[in-house]
mmCIF file of C-alpha atoms in Angstrom:
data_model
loop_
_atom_site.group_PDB
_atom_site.id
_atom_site.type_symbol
_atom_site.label_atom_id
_atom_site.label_comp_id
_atom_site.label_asym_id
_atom_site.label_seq_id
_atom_site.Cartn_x
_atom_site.Cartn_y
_atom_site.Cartn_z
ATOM 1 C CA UNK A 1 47.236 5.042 -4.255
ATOM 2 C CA UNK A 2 46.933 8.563 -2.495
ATOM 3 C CA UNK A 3 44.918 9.851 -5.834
ATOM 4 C CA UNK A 4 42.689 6.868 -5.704
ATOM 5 C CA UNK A 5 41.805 7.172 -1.921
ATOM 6 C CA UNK A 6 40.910 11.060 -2.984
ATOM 7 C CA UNK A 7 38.840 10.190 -5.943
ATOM 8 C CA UNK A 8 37.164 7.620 -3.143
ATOM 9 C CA UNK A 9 36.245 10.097 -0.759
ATOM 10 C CA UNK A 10 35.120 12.986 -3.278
ATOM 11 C CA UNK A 11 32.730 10.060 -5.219
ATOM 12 C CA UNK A 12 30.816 9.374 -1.688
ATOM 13 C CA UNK A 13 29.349 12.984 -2.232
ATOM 14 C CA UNK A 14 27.600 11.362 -5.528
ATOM 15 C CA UNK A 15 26.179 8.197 -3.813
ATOM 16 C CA UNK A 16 22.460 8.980 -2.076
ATOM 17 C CA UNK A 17 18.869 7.253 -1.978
ATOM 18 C CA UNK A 18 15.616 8.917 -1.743
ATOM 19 C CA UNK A 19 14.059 7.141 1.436
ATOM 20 C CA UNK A 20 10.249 7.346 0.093
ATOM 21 C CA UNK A 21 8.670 4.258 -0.868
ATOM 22 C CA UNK A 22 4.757 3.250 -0.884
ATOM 23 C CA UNK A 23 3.583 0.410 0.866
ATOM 24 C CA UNK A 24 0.735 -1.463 -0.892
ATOM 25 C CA UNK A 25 -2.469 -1.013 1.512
ATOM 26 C CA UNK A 26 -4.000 -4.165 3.647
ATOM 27 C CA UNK A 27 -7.072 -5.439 2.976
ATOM 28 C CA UNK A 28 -10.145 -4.657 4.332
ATOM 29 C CA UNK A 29 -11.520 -8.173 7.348
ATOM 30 C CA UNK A 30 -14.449 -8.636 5.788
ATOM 31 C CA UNK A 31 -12.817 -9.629 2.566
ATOM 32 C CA UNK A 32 -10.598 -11.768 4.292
ATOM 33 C CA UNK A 33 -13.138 -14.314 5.849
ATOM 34 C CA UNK A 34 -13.499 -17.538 4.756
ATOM 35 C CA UNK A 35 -17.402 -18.276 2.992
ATOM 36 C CA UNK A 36 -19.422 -20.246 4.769
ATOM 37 C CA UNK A 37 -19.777 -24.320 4.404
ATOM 38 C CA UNK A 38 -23.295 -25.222 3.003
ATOM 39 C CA UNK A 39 -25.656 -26.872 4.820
ATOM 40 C CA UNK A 40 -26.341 -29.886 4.929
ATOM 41 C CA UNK A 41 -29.917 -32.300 5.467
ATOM 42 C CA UNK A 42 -30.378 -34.502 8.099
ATOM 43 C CA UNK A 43 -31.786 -38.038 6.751
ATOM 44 C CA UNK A 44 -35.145 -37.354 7.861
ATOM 45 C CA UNK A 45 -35.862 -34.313 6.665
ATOM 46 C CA UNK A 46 -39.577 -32.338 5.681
ATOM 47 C CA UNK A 47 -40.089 -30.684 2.967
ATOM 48 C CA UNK A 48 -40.014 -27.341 4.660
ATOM 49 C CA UNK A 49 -36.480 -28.417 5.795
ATOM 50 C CA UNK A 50 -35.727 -28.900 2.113
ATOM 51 C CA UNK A 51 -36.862 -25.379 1.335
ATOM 52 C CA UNK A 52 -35.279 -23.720 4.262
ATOM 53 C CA UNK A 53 -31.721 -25.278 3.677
ATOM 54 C CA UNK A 54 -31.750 -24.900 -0.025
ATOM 55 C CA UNK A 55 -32.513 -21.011 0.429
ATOM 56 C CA UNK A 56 -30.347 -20.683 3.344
ATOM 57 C CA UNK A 57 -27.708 -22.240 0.990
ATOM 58 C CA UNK A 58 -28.414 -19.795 -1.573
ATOM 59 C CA UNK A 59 -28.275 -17.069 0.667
ATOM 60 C CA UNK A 60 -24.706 -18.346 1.662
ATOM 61 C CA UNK A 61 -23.676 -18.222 -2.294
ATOM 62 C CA UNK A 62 -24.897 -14.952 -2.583
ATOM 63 C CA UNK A 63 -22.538 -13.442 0.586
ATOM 64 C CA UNK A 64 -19.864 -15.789 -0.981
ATOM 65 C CA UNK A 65 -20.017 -14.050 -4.587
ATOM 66 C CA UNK A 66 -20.356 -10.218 -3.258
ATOM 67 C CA UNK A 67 -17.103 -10.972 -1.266
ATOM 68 C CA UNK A 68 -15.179 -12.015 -4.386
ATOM 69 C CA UNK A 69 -16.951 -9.491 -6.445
ATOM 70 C CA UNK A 70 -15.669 -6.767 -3.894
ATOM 71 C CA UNK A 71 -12.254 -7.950 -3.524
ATOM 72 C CA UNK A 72 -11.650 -7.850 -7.268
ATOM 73 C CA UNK A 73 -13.019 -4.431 -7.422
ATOM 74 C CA UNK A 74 -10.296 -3.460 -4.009
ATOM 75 C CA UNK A 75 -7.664 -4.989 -5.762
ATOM 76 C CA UNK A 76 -8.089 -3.607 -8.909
ATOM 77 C CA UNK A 77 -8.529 -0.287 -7.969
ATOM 78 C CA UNK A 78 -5.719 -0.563 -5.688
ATOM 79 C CA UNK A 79 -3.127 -1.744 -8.379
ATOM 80 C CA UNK A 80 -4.450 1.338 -10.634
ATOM 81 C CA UNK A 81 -3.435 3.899 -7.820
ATOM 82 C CA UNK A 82 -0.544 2.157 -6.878
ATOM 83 C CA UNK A 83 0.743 1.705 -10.576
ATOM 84 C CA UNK A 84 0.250 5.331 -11.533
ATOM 85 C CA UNK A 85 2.517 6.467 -8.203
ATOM 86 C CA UNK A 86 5.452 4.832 -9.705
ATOM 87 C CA UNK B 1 29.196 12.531 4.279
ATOM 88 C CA UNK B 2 26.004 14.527 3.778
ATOM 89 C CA UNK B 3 25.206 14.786 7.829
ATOM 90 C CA UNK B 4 27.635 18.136 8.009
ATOM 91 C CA UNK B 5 24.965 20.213 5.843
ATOM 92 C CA UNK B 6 22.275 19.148 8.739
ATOM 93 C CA UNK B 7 24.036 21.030 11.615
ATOM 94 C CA UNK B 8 25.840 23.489 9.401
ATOM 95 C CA UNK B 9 23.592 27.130 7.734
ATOM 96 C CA UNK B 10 24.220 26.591 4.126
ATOM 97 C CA UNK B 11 25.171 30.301 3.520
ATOM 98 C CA UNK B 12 28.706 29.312 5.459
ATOM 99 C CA UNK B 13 29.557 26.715 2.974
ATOM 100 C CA UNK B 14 29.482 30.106 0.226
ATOM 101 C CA UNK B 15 31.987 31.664 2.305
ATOM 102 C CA UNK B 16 34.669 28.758 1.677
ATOM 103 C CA UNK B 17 35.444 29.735 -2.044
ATOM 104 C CA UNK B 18 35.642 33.355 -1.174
ATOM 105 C CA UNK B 19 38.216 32.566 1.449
ATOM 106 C CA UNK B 20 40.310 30.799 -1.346
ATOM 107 C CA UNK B 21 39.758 33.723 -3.474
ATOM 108 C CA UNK B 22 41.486 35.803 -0.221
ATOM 109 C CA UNK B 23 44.237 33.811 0.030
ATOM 110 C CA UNK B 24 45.585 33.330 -3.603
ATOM 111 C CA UNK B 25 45.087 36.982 -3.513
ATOM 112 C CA UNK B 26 47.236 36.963 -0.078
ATOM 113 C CA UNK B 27 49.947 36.023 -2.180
ATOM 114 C CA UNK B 28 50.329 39.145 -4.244
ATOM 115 C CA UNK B 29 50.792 40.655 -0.769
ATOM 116 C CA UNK B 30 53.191 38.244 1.157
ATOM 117 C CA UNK B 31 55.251 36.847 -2.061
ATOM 118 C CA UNK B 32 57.785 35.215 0.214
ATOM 119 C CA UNK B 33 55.048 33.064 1.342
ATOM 120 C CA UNK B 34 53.376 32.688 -2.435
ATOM 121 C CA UNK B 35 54.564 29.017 -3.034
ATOM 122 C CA UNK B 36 52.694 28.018 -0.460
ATOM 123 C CA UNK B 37 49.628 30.821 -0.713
ATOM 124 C CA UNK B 38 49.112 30.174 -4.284
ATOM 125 C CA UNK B 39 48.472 26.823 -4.375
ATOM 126 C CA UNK B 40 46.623 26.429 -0.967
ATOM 127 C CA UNK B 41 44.345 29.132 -2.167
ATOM 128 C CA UNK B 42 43.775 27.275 -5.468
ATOM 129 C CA UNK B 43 42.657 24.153 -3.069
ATOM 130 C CA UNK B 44 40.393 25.780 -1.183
ATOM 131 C CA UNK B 45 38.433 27.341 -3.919
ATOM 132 C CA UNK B 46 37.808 23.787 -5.772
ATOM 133 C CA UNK B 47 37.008 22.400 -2.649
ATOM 134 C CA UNK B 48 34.739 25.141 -1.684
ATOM 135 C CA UNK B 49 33.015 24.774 -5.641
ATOM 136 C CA UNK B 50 32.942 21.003 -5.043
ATOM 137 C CA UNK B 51 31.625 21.625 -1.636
ATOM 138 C CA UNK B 52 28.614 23.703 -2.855
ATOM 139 C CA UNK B 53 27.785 21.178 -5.558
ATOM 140 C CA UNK B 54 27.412 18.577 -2.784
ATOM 141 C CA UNK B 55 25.298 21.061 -0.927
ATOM 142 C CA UNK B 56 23.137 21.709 -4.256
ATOM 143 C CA UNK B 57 23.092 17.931 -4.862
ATOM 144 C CA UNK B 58 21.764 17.534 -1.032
ATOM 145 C CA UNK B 59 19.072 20.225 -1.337
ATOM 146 C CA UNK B 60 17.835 18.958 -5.040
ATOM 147 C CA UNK B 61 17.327 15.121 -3.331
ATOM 148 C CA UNK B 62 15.671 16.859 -0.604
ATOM 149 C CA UNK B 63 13.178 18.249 -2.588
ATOM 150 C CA UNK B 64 12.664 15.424 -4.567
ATOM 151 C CA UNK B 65 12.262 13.586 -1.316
ATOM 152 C CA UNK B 66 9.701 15.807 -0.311
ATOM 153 C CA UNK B 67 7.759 15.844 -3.832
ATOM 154 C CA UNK B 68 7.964 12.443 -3.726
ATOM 155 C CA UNK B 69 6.432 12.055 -0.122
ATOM 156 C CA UNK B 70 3.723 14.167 -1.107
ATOM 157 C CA UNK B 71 2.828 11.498 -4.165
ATOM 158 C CA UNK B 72 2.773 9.318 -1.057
ATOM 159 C CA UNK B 73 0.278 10.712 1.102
ATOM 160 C CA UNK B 74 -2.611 11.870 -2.081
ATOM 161 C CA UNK B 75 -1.750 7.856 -2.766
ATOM 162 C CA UNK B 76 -2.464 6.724 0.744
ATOM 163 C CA UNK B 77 -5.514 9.065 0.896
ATOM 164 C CA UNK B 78 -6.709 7.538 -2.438
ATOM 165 C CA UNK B 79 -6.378 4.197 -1.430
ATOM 166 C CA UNK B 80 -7.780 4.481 1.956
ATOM 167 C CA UNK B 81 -11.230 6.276 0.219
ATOM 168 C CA UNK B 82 -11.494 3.136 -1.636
ATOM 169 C CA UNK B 83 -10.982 0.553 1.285
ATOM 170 C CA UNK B 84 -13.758 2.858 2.961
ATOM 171 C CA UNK B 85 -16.186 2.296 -0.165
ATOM 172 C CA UNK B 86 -15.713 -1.095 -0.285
ATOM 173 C CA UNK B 87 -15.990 -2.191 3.046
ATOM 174 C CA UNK B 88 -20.027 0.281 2.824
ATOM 175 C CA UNK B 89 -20.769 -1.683 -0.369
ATOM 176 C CA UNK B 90 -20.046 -5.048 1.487
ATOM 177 C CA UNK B 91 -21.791 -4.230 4.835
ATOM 178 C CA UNK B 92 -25.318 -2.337 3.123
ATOM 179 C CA UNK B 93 -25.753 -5.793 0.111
ATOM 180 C CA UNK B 94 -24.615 -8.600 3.334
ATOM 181 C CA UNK B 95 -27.778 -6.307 4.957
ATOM 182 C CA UNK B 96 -29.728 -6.963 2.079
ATOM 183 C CA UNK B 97 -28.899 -10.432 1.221
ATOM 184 C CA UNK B 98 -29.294 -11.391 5.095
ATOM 185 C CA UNK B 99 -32.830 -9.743 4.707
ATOM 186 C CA UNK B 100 -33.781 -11.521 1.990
ATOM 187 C CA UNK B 101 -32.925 -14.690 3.386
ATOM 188 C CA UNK B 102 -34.929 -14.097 6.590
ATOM 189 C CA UNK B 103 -37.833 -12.882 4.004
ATOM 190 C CA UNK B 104 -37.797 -16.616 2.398
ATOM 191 C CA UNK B 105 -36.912 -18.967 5.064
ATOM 192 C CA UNK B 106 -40.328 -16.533 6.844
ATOM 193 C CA UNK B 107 -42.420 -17.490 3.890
ATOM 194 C CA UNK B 108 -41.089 -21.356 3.588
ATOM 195 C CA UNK B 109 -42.527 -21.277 7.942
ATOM 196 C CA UNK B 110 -45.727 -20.059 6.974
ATOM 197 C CA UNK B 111 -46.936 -21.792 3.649
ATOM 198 C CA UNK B 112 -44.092 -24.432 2.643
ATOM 199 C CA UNK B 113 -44.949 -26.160 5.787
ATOM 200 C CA UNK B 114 -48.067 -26.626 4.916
ATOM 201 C CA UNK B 115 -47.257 -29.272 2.691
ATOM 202 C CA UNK B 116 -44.455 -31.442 5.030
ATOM 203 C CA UNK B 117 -47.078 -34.306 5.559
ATOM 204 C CA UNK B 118 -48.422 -34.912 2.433
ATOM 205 C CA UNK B 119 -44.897 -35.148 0.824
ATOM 206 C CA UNK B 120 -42.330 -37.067 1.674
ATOM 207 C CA UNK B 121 -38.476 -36.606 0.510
ATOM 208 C CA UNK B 122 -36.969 -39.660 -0.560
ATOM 209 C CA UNK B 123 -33.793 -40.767 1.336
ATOM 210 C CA UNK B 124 -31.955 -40.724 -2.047
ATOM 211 C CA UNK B 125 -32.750 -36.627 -2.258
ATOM 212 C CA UNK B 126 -31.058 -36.263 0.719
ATOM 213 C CA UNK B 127 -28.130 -38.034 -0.466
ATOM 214 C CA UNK B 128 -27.711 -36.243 -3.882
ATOM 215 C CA UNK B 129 -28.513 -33.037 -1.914
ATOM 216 C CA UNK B 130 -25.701 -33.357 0.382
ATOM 217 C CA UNK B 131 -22.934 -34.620 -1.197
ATOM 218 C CA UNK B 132 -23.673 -31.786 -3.418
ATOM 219 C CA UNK B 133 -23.031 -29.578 -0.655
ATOM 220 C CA UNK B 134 -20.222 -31.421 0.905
ATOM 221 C CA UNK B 135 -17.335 -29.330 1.411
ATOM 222 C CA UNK B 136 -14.408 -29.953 -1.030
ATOM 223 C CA UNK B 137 -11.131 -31.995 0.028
#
């Protein structure tokens, strides 16, 4: 019993952890909005209403797709830098 | 068990084996006492040894510590170069697209307007038009 409460106290010299660890980085706002709804037409609408809502629309794809494009491109660069750490 | 080498100099922790190496000599010198001398000397010198591993083992995880916490920061620098590119890239092409958009909806003001009395959009257009752009449930 004596010799096994020795060996116990000399093996806590061996026990230790290296407190260093990398947190994986937040994301930047802008990639963390919501896109836009389209528009919609009211009932009555002109063709110049047409035109406007339809590009507006577009324009609202567009801001959509460089979000998603850009948050693959964070993300993947990310994992690479926070892959080759370990 | 490894918070006495943070207020102890290491160099004292050298001194331990050499003062079990003066007391089993001690013995030649005091033989009545040599039962005891001997053996206590003997003790202190593998504690000492053991003593200055731990100290060695300390000092290596230390250093590791600190290698690895210099990984760390080149990492966070890395990563926070990229956040910085991304979030340029997304503010200049939202400036462009937004641009754009005012450059069409400027041109459908001044010449598709033109045209909003002599056509008329059916209420059906409307219809398909919307629930194409309905949000999803």
């Amino acid at each position: 019993m004596k010799l096994l409460l020795i060996l116990c106290v000399f093996l806590t010299g061996c026990s230790t952890v290296v407190p260093v660890t990398q947190k994986f980085p937040e994301a930047p706002n802008a990639l963390l909005l919501q896109c836009d709804n389209l528009k919609m037409l009211p009932d009555t609408a002109t063709l110049s209403e047409v035109a406007r809502t339809v590009a507006q629309n577009y324009q609202s794809y567009h801001e959509c797709s460089l979000k998603h494009s850009m948050w693959i491109e964070w993300y993947q660069k990310q994992e690479i830098i926070f892959k080759g750490f370990k | 068990m490894f918070w006495i080498f943070k207020v102890t100099a290491d160099w004292i922790w050298l001194l331990v084996p050499l003062l079990g190496c003066a007391v089993f000599v001690s013995s030649w010198f005091f033989k009545p006492y040599a039962g005891i001398l001997k053996p206590l000397g003997t003790a202190i010198v593998v504690a000492g040894f053991y003593v200055l591993g731990m100290l060695y083992s300390d000092n290596a995880w230390k250093q590791a510590a600190k290698d690895l916490q210099a990984q760390v920061q080149i990492a966070e620098a890395k990563s926070a170069t990229v956040t910085e590119v991304v979030k340029n890239t997304i503010t200049t092409k939202t400036q462009i697209i937004k641009e754009r958009g005012k450059d069409v909806v400027t041109y459908v003001d001044r010449e598709v307007v033109k045209y909003d009395n002599s056509c008329t959009i059916p209420k059906e257009f409307v219809t398909a038009h919307n629930r194409a752009a309905e949000p999803q449930k």
